[in-house]
mmCIF file with all atom_site columns, C-alpha atoms in Angstrom:
data_model
loop_
_atom_site.group_PDB
_atom_site.id
_atom_site.type_symbol
_atom_site.label_atom_id
_atom_site.label_alt_id
_atom_site.label_comp_id
_atom_site.label_asym_id
_atom_site.label_entity_id
_atom_site.label_seq_id
_atom_site.pdbx_PDB_ins_code
_atom_site.Cartn_x
_atom_site.Cartn_y
_atom_site.Cartn_z
_atom_site.occupancy
_atom_site.B_iso_or_equiv
_atom_site.pdbx_formal_charge
_atom_site.auth_seq_id
_atom_site.auth_comp_id
_atom_site.auth_asym_id
_atom_site.auth_atom_id
_atom_site.pdbx_PDB_model_num
ATOM 1   C CA . GLN A 1 1   ? 12.181 -1.922  28.666  1.00 83.00 ? 11  GLN A CA 1
ATOM 2   C CA . LYS A 1 2   ? 10.372 0.522   31.280  1.00 86.00 ? 12  LYS A CA 1
ATOM 3   C CA . ARG A 1 3   ? 11.277 -2.057  33.721  1.00 93.00 ? 13  ARG A CA 1
ATOM 4   C CA . TYR A 1 4   ? 15.257 -3.313  32.993  1.00 91.00 ? 14  TYR A CA 1
ATOM 5   C CA . PRO A 1 5   ? 16.209 -0.550  30.685  1.00 90.00 ? 15  PRO A CA 1
ATOM 6   C CA . ARG A 1 6   ? 18.628 -1.398  28.195  1.00 87.00 ? 16  ARG A CA 1
ATOM 7   C CA . ALA A 1 7   ? 20.490 1.723   26.235  1.00 86.00 ? 17  ALA A CA 1
ATOM 8   C CA . ASP A 1 8   ? 20.576 0.037   23.124  1.00 86.00 ? 18  ASP A CA 1
ATOM 9   C CA . ALA A 1 9   ? 17.329 -2.681  22.887  1.00 88.00 ? 19  ALA A CA 1
ATOM 10  C CA . ARG A 1 10  ? 16.701 -3.700  19.675  1.00 91.00 ? 20  ARG A CA 1
ATOM 11  C CA . HIS A 1 11  ? 13.334 -5.382  19.949  1.00 94.00 ? 21  HIS A CA 1
ATOM 12  C CA . ILE A 1 12  ? 11.964 -7.217  16.524  1.00 96.00 ? 22  ILE A CA 1
ATOM 13  C CA . VAL A 1 13  ? 8.913  -7.896  14.626  1.00 96.00 ? 23  VAL A CA 1
ATOM 14  C CA . ILE A 1 14  ? 9.168  -10.662 12.798  1.00 95.00 ? 24  ILE A CA 1
ATOM 15  C CA . HIS A 1 15  ? 7.007  -11.469 9.727   1.00 94.00 ? 25  HIS A CA 1
ATOM 16  C CA . CYS A 1 16  ? 6.053  -7.526  10.085  1.00 96.00 ? 26  CYS A CA 1
ATOM 17  C CA . GLN A 1 17  ? 3.869  -8.327  6.837   1.00 95.00 ? 27  GLN A CA 1
ATOM 18  C CA . THR A 1 18  ? 0.322  -7.237  7.522   1.00 96.00 ? 28  THR A CA 1
ATOM 19  C CA . VAL A 1 19  ? 1.692  -3.275  9.945   1.00 97.00 ? 29  VAL A CA 1
ATOM 20  C CA . ARG A 1 20  ? -0.653 -0.978  9.118   1.00 97.00 ? 30  ARG A CA 1
ATOM 21  C CA . GLU A 1 21  ? 0.795  2.801   8.941   1.00 98.00 ? 31  GLU A CA 1
ATOM 22  C CA . ASP A 1 22  ? -0.535 3.564   12.217  1.00 98.00 ? 32  ASP A CA 1
ATOM 23  C CA . GLN A 1 23  ? 1.557  0.376   13.646  1.00 98.00 ? 33  GLN A CA 1
ATOM 24  C CA . LEU A 1 24  ? 4.791  2.035   11.651  1.00 98.00 ? 34  LEU A CA 1
ATOM 25  C CA . ASP A 1 25  ? 4.589  5.388   13.469  1.00 98.00 ? 35  ASP A CA 1
ATOM 26  C CA . ARG A 1 26  ? 4.315  3.011   16.338  1.00 97.00 ? 36  ARG A CA 1
ATOM 27  C CA . ILE A 1 27  ? 7.708  0.776   15.682  1.00 97.00 ? 37  ILE A CA 1
ATOM 28  C CA . LYS A 1 28  ? 9.441  4.167   14.883  1.00 97.00 ? 38  LYS A CA 1
ATOM 29  C CA . ARG A 1 29  ? 8.774  5.682   18.811  1.00 95.00 ? 39  ARG A CA 1
ATOM 30  C CA . LEU A 1 30  ? 9.384  2.599   20.058  1.00 92.00 ? 40  LEU A CA 1
ATOM 31  C CA . GLY A 1 31  ? 12.624 1.650   18.270  1.00 92.00 ? 41  GLY A CA 1
ATOM 32  C CA . VAL A 1 32  ? 11.320 -1.655  16.930  1.00 95.00 ? 42  VAL A CA 1
ATOM 33  C CA . VAL A 1 33  ? 13.253 -2.737  13.998  1.00 97.00 ? 43  VAL A CA 1
ATOM 34  C CA . PRO A 1 34  ? 11.155 -4.695  11.298  1.00 98.00 ? 44  PRO A CA 1
ATOM 35  C CA . SER A 1 35  ? 12.010 -7.980  9.773   1.00 98.00 ? 45  SER A CA 1
ATOM 36  C CA . PHE A 1 36  ? 9.930  -8.268  6.732   1.00 98.00 ? 46  PHE A CA 1
ATOM 37  C CA . PHE A 1 37  ? 9.055  -11.088 4.603   1.00 96.00 ? 47  PHE A CA 1
ATOM 38  C CA . VAL A 1 38  ? 8.813  -9.584  1.521   1.00 97.00 ? 48  VAL A CA 1
ATOM 39  C CA . VAL A 1 39  ? 9.439  -12.839 -0.635  1.00 97.00 ? 49  VAL A CA 1
ATOM 40  C CA . HIS A 1 40  ? 5.946  -13.450 0.651   1.00 94.00 ? 50  HIS A CA 1
ATOM 41  C CA . THR A 1 41  ? 4.592  -10.937 -2.107  1.00 97.00 ? 51  THR A CA 1
ATOM 42  C CA . TYR A 1 42  ? 6.125  -13.666 -4.792  1.00 97.00 ? 52  TYR A CA 1
ATOM 43  C CA . PHE A 1 43  ? 4.874  -17.228 -3.247  1.00 96.00 ? 53  PHE A CA 1
ATOM 44  C CA . TRP A 1 44  ? 1.892  -15.542 -1.863  1.00 96.00 ? 54  TRP A CA 1
ATOM 45  C CA . GLY A 1 45  ? 0.883  -12.841 -2.734  1.00 98.00 ? 55  GLY A CA 1
ATOM 46  C CA . ASP A 1 46  ? -1.613 -13.966 -5.097  1.00 98.00 ? 56  ASP A CA 1
ATOM 47  C CA . ARG A 1 47  ? -3.672 -15.787 -2.472  1.00 98.00 ? 57  ARG A CA 1
ATOM 48  C CA . HIS A 1 48  ? -3.459 -13.009 -0.301  1.00 97.00 ? 58  HIS A CA 1
ATOM 49  C CA . ARG A 1 49  ? -5.282 -10.475 -2.875  1.00 98.00 ? 59  ARG A CA 1
ATOM 50  C CA . ASP A 1 50  ? -7.662 -13.227 -3.822  1.00 98.00 ? 60  ASP A CA 1
ATOM 51  C CA . ILE A 1 51  ? -8.498 -15.264 -1.080  1.00 98.00 ? 61  ILE A CA 1
ATOM 52  C CA . PHE A 1 52  ? -7.057 -14.195 2.555   1.00 97.00 ? 62  PHE A CA 1
ATOM 53  C CA . LEU A 1 53  ? -6.714 -10.205 2.583   1.00 97.00 ? 63  LEU A CA 1
ATOM 54  C CA . GLY A 1 54  ? -8.287 -8.385  -0.188  1.00 98.00 ? 64  GLY A CA 1
ATOM 55  C CA . PRO A 1 55  ? -6.282 -6.566  -2.792  1.00 97.00 ? 65  PRO A CA 1
ATOM 56  C CA . ASP A 1 56  ? -5.897 -3.354  -0.512  1.00 97.00 ? 66  ASP A CA 1
ATOM 57  C CA . ARG A 1 57  ? -4.339 -5.171  2.115   1.00 97.00 ? 67  ARG A CA 1
ATOM 58  C CA . ALA A 1 58  ? -2.414 -7.442  0.396   1.00 98.00 ? 68  ALA A CA 1
ATOM 59  C CA . LYS A 1 59  ? -0.365 -4.964  -1.623  1.00 97.00 ? 69  LYS A CA 1
ATOM 60  C CA . ARG A 1 60  ? 0.768  -3.424  1.584   1.00 97.00 ? 70  ARG A CA 1
ATOM 61  C CA . ILE A 1 61  ? 2.218  -7.077  2.897   1.00 97.00 ? 71  ILE A CA 1
ATOM 62  C CA . SER A 1 62  ? 5.823  -6.082  3.901   1.00 98.00 ? 72  SER A CA 1
ATOM 63  C CA . PRO A 1 63  ? 5.266  -1.868  3.575   1.00 98.00 ? 73  PRO A CA 1
ATOM 64  C CA . LEU A 1 64  ? 8.988  -1.213  2.888   1.00 98.00 ? 74  LEU A CA 1
ATOM 65  C CA . ARG A 1 65  ? 9.124  2.398   1.523   1.00 98.00 ? 75  ARG A CA 1
ATOM 66  C CA . SER A 1 66  ? 6.505  3.197   4.177   1.00 98.00 ? 76  SER A CA 1
ATOM 67  C CA . ALA A 1 67  ? 8.973  2.075   6.418   1.00 98.00 ? 77  ALA A CA 1
ATOM 68  C CA . LEU A 1 68  ? 12.075 4.085   4.714   1.00 98.00 ? 78  LEU A CA 1
ATOM 69  C CA . LYS A 1 69  ? 10.037 7.345   4.629   1.00 98.00 ? 79  LYS A CA 1
ATOM 70  C CA . ARG A 1 70  ? 9.846  7.268   8.658   1.00 98.00 ? 80  ARG A CA 1
ATOM 71  C CA . GLY A 1 71  ? 13.609 6.368   8.802   1.00 98.00 ? 81  GLY A CA 1
ATOM 72  C CA . ILE A 1 72  ? 12.805 2.847   10.214  1.00 98.00 ? 82  ILE A CA 1
ATOM 73  C CA . LEU A 1 73  ? 15.722 0.181   9.446   1.00 96.00 ? 83  LEU A CA 1
ATOM 74  C CA . PHE A 1 74  ? 14.551 -3.138  8.998   1.00 98.00 ? 84  PHE A CA 1
ATOM 75  C CA . SER A 1 75  ? 15.814 -6.604  7.339   1.00 98.00 ? 85  SER A CA 1
ATOM 76  C CA . ASN A 1 76  ? 14.363 -8.797  4.573   1.00 97.00 ? 86  ASN A CA 1
ATOM 77  C CA . HIS A 1 77  ? 14.490 -12.415 5.563   1.00 95.00 ? 87  HIS A CA 1
ATOM 78  C CA . ASN A 1 78  ? 13.303 -15.882 4.319   1.00 92.00 ? 88  ASN A CA 1
ATOM 79  C CA . ASP A 1 79  ? 11.340 -18.482 5.950   1.00 88.00 ? 89  ASP A CA 1
ATOM 80  C CA . THR A 1 80  ? 12.681 -22.386 5.277   1.00 85.00 ? 90  THR A CA 1
ATOM 81  C CA . PHE A 1 81  ? 11.158 -24.268 4.658   1.00 86.00 ? 91  PHE A CA 1
ATOM 82  C CA . VAL A 1 82  ? 8.302  -21.721 3.226   1.00 86.00 ? 92  VAL A CA 1
ATOM 83  C CA . THR A 1 83  ? 10.691 -20.196 1.124   1.00 90.00 ? 93  THR A CA 1
ATOM 84  C CA . PRO A 1 84  ? 14.084 -20.855 -0.026  1.00 92.00 ? 94  PRO A CA 1
ATOM 85  C CA . ILE A 1 85  ? 16.763 -18.892 1.629   1.00 92.00 ? 95  ILE A CA 1
ATOM 86  C CA . ASP A 1 86  ? 17.978 -16.388 -0.945  1.00 95.00 ? 96  ASP A CA 1
ATOM 87  C CA . PRO A 1 87  ? 18.557 -13.399 -0.240  1.00 95.00 ? 97  PRO A CA 1
ATOM 88  C CA . LEU A 1 88  ? 19.093 -12.333 -3.769  1.00 97.00 ? 98  LEU A CA 1
ATOM 89  C CA . LEU A 1 89  ? 15.134 -13.102 -3.889  1.00 97.00 ? 99  LEU A CA 1
ATOM 90  C CA . SER A 1 90  ? 14.533 -10.765 -1.378  1.00 98.00 ? 100 SER A CA 1
ATOM 91  C CA . VAL A 1 91  ? 16.220 -8.161  -2.998  1.00 98.00 ? 101 VAL A CA 1
ATOM 92  C CA . TRP A 1 92  ? 14.437 -8.870  -6.234  1.00 98.00 ? 102 TRP A CA 1
ATOM 93  C CA . SER A 1 93  ? 11.260 -8.745  -4.463  1.00 98.00 ? 103 SER A CA 1
ATOM 94  C CA . ALA A 1 94  ? 11.696 -5.909  -2.298  1.00 98.00 ? 104 ALA A CA 1
ATOM 95  C CA . VAL A 1 95  ? 12.733 -3.893  -5.654  1.00 98.00 ? 105 VAL A CA 1
ATOM 96  C CA . ASN A 1 96  ? 9.703  -5.643  -7.895  1.00 98.00 ? 106 ASN A CA 1
ATOM 97  C CA . ARG A 1 97  ? 7.188  -6.971  -5.973  1.00 98.00 ? 107 ARG A CA 1
ATOM 98  C CA . ILE A 1 98  ? 5.989  -9.482  -8.693  1.00 98.00 ? 108 ILE A CA 1
ATOM 99  C CA . THR A 1 99  ? 3.738  -12.108 -7.691  1.00 98.00 ? 109 THR A CA 1
ATOM 100 C CA . SER A 1 100 ? 4.206  -15.517 -8.998  1.00 98.00 ? 110 SER A CA 1
ATOM 101 C CA . SER A 1 101 ? 1.542  -14.730 -11.435 1.00 98.00 ? 111 SER A CA 1
ATOM 102 C CA . GLY A 1 102 ? 3.366  -11.672 -12.475 1.00 98.00 ? 112 GLY A CA 1
ATOM 103 C CA . GLN A 1 103 ? 1.206  -9.262  -11.596 1.00 98.00 ? 113 GLN A CA 1
ATOM 104 C CA . VAL A 1 104 ? 2.782  -6.494  -9.146  1.00 98.00 ? 114 VAL A CA 1
ATOM 105 C CA . LEU A 1 105 ? 1.737  -6.170  -5.686  1.00 98.00 ? 115 LEU A CA 1
ATOM 106 C CA . GLY A 1 106 ? 1.459  -3.368  -4.003  1.00 98.00 ? 116 GLY A CA 1
ATOM 107 C CA . GLU A 1 107 ? 3.873  -0.965  -6.274  1.00 98.00 ? 117 GLU A CA 1
ATOM 108 C CA . GLU A 1 108 ? 4.432  1.777   -4.169  1.00 98.00 ? 118 GLU A CA 1
ATOM 109 C CA . TYR A 1 109 ? 5.926  -0.226  -1.299  1.00 98.00 ? 119 TYR A CA 1
ATOM 110 C CA . THR A 1 110 ? 8.865  -0.993  -3.981  1.00 98.00 ? 120 THR A CA 1
ATOM 111 C CA . ILE A 1 111 ? 12.322 0.175   -2.437  1.00 98.00 ? 121 ILE A CA 1
ATOM 112 C CA . SER A 1 112 ? 15.578 1.044   -4.680  1.00 98.00 ? 122 SER A CA 1
ATOM 113 C CA . VAL A 1 113 ? 18.188 -1.901  -4.964  1.00 98.00 ? 123 VAL A CA 1
ATOM 114 C CA . MET A 1 114 ? 20.644 -0.439  -2.719  1.00 98.00 ? 124 MET A CA 1
ATOM 115 C CA . ASP A 1 115 ? 18.110 -0.025  0.035   1.00 98.00 ? 125 ASP A CA 1
ATOM 116 C CA . ALA A 1 116 ? 17.149 -3.604  -0.579  1.00 98.00 ? 126 ALA A CA 1
ATOM 117 C CA . LEU A 1 117 ? 20.638 -4.762  -0.593  1.00 98.00 ? 127 LEU A CA 1
ATOM 118 C CA . ARG A 1 118 ? 21.046 -2.990  3.113   1.00 98.00 ? 128 ARG A CA 1
ATOM 119 C CA . SER A 1 119 ? 17.798 -4.576  4.037   1.00 98.00 ? 129 SER A CA 1
ATOM 120 C CA . VAL A 1 120 ? 20.043 -8.046  4.003   1.00 97.00 ? 130 VAL A CA 1
ATOM 121 C CA . THR A 1 121 ? 23.820 -7.147  4.472   1.00 97.00 ? 131 THR A CA 1
ATOM 122 C CA . SER A 1 122 ? 23.765 -3.605  7.010   1.00 97.00 ? 132 SER A CA 1
ATOM 123 C CA . TRP A 1 123 ? 20.642 -3.399  8.160   1.00 98.00 ? 133 TRP A CA 1
ATOM 124 C CA . ALA A 1 124 ? 20.308 -6.723  9.142   1.00 97.00 ? 134 ALA A CA 1
ATOM 125 C CA . ALA A 1 125 ? 23.863 -6.818  10.620  1.00 97.00 ? 135 ALA A CA 1
ATOM 126 C CA . TYR A 1 126 ? 22.411 -3.643  12.438  1.00 97.00 ? 136 TYR A CA 1
ATOM 127 C CA . GLN A 1 127 ? 19.453 -5.298  13.624  1.00 96.00 ? 137 GLN A CA 1
ATOM 128 C CA . ALA A 1 128 ? 21.504 -8.205  15.587  1.00 95.00 ? 138 ALA A CA 1
ATOM 129 C CA . CYS A 1 129 ? 23.528 -5.984  16.917  1.00 95.00 ? 139 CYS A CA 1
ATOM 130 C CA . GLU A 1 130 ? 26.559 -6.968  15.065  1.00 96.00 ? 140 GLU A CA 1
ATOM 131 C CA . GLU A 1 131 ? 26.871 -4.044  12.718  1.00 96.00 ? 141 GLU A CA 1
ATOM 132 C CA . THR A 1 132 ? 30.582 -3.623  14.472  1.00 96.00 ? 142 THR A CA 1
ATOM 133 C CA . SER A 1 133 ? 31.792 -7.209  13.063  1.00 95.00 ? 143 SER A CA 1
ATOM 134 C CA . LYS A 1 134 ? 29.123 -7.413  9.938   1.00 94.00 ? 144 LYS A CA 1
ATOM 135 C CA . GLY A 1 135 ? 27.104 -6.311  7.096   1.00 95.00 ? 145 GLY A CA 1
ATOM 136 C CA . SER A 1 136 ? 29.690 -3.904  5.221   1.00 94.00 ? 146 SER A CA 1
ATOM 137 C CA . LEU A 1 137 ? 32.850 -4.441  3.925   1.00 91.00 ? 147 LEU A CA 1
ATOM 138 C CA . GLU A 1 138 ? 35.069 -2.779  6.154   1.00 92.00 ? 148 GLU A CA 1
ATOM 139 C CA . PRO A 1 139 ? 38.661 -2.820  8.069   1.00 92.00 ? 149 PRO A CA 1
ATOM 140 C CA . GLY A 1 140 ? 38.160 -4.819  10.974  1.00 91.00 ? 150 GLY A CA 1
ATOM 141 C CA . LYS A 1 141 ? 34.913 -6.448  10.063  1.00 93.00 ? 151 LYS A CA 1
ATOM 142 C CA . LEU A 1 142 ? 34.143 -10.141 9.049   1.00 92.00 ? 152 LEU A CA 1
ATOM 143 C CA . ALA A 1 143 ? 35.032 -10.623 5.290   1.00 83.00 ? 153 ALA A CA 1
ATOM 144 C CA . ASP A 1 144 ? 32.114 -13.293 5.346   1.00 90.00 ? 154 ASP A CA 1
ATOM 145 C CA . MET A 1 145 ? 30.669 -12.262 1.059   1.00 93.00 ? 155 MET A CA 1
ATOM 146 C CA . VAL A 1 146 ? 29.750 -13.618 -2.331  1.00 95.00 ? 156 VAL A CA 1
ATOM 147 C CA . VAL A 1 147 ? 31.189 -13.051 -5.492  1.00 96.00 ? 157 VAL A CA 1
ATOM 148 C CA . LEU A 1 148 ? 28.204 -12.578 -8.006  1.00 98.00 ? 158 LEU A CA 1
ATOM 149 C CA . GLY A 1 149 ? 28.177 -12.802 -11.616 1.00 98.00 ? 159 GLY A CA 1
ATOM 150 C CA . ASP A 1 150 ? 26.680 -9.758  -12.463 1.00 98.00 ? 160 ASP A CA 1
ATOM 151 C CA . ASN A 1 151 ? 26.362 -5.846  -10.404 1.00 98.00 ? 161 ASN A CA 1
ATOM 152 C CA . PRO A 1 152 ? 22.877 -5.868  -9.315  1.00 98.00 ? 162 PRO A CA 1
ATOM 153 C CA . LEU A 1 153 ? 23.003 -2.367  -9.362  1.00 98.00 ? 163 LEU A CA 1
ATOM 154 C CA . ALA A 1 154 ? 23.896 -2.386  -12.925 1.00 98.00 ? 164 ALA A CA 1
ATOM 155 C CA . VAL A 1 155 ? 21.329 -5.207  -14.186 1.00 98.00 ? 165 VAL A CA 1
ATOM 156 C CA . ASP A 1 156 ? 18.077 -5.064  -14.801 1.00 98.00 ? 166 ASP A CA 1
ATOM 157 C CA . LYS A 1 157 ? 16.256 -4.690  -11.835 1.00 98.00 ? 167 LYS A CA 1
ATOM 158 C CA . LYS A 1 158 ? 13.590 -7.765  -12.903 1.00 98.00 ? 168 LYS A CA 1
ATOM 159 C CA . ALA A 1 159 ? 17.093 -9.971  -13.578 1.00 98.00 ? 169 ALA A CA 1
ATOM 160 C CA . ILE A 1 160 ? 18.542 -9.678  -10.092 1.00 98.00 ? 170 ILE A CA 1
ATOM 161 C CA . ARG A 1 161 ? 17.112 -13.053 -8.946  1.00 97.00 ? 171 ARG A CA 1
ATOM 162 C CA . ASP A 1 162 ? 18.944 -14.484 -11.790 1.00 98.00 ? 172 ASP A CA 1
ATOM 163 C CA . ILE A 1 163 ? 22.259 -13.382 -10.942 1.00 98.00 ? 173 ILE A CA 1
ATOM 164 C CA . PRO A 1 164 ? 24.687 -16.352 -10.125 1.00 97.00 ? 174 PRO A CA 1
ATOM 165 C CA . VAL A 1 165 ? 26.830 -16.789 -6.867  1.00 97.00 ? 175 VAL A CA 1
ATOM 166 C CA . LEU A 1 166 ? 30.279 -17.489 -8.287  1.00 98.00 ? 176 LEU A CA 1
ATOM 167 C CA . ALA A 1 167 ? 31.899 -18.078 -4.880  1.00 98.00 ? 177 ALA A CA 1
ATOM 168 C CA . THR A 1 168 ? 31.442 -17.217 -1.232  1.00 96.00 ? 178 THR A CA 1
ATOM 169 C CA . ILE A 1 169 ? 34.323 -16.577 1.113   1.00 95.00 ? 179 ILE A CA 1
ATOM 170 C CA . VAL A 1 170 ? 33.770 -17.440 4.707   1.00 94.00 ? 180 VAL A CA 1
ATOM 171 C CA . GLY A 1 171 ? 36.280 -16.422 7.499   1.00 84.00 ? 181 GLY A CA 1
ATOM 172 C CA . ASN A 1 172 ? 38.832 -15.772 4.746   1.00 84.00 ? 182 ASN A CA 1
ATOM 173 C CA . GLU A 1 173 ? 38.219 -19.074 2.954   1.00 93.00 ? 183 GLU A CA 1
ATOM 174 C CA . LEU A 1 174 ? 36.846 -20.246 -0.281  1.00 96.00 ? 184 LEU A CA 1
ATOM 175 C CA . VAL A 1 175 ? 33.977 -22.373 0.747   1.00 97.00 ? 185 VAL A CA 1
ATOM 176 C CA . TYR A 1 176 ? 32.078 -22.412 -2.514  1.00 97.00 ? 186 TYR A CA 1
ATOM 177 C CA . GLY A 1 177 ? 32.579 -21.762 -6.141  1.00 98.00 ? 187 GLY A CA 1
ATOM 178 C CA . SER A 1 178 ? 35.546 -20.390 -8.001  1.00 95.00 ? 188 SER A CA 1
ATOM 179 C CA . LEU A 1 179 ? 37.391 -16.801 -7.834  1.00 92.00 ? 189 LEU A CA 1
ATOM 180 C CA . GLU A 1 180 ? 39.009 -17.502 -10.923 1.00 87.00 ? 190 GLU A CA 1
#
């Protein structure tokens, strides 16, 4: 960036999983946009806590609330074949941080449902420099979207991962499900 500066460079740290607080400060200062892998708390959180990282480091896996406190926008991603591609599971994980054994791992790093939804929509579009065409439903933007069977803002937060996708619309064309 110093040698070949760009006005709006958005460097990304993928799997920003075990980032420390001082590293988040540096991420903020440098304008980096992390992509967290928060579903790891569900699929691998117990193993990270009990075998690989220990309880203190494991509870900090994808410290979303710490990033938000600094005003850092981020995305949450899945990583096929390690985890299924399921944005609602990412939202559920960001909000609940429940491991596969049913334990909460790092409750102090949970975020609101609305912020979790933003992390897989508008903030993800920002990260990819696509915020003018994707990420939210606004005039002039692509209207690619899903129709959900329930409102993730209204259901019990533990039920978010079970909300059915009723339809998917891409480029003004119904590509999955039904609108009836």
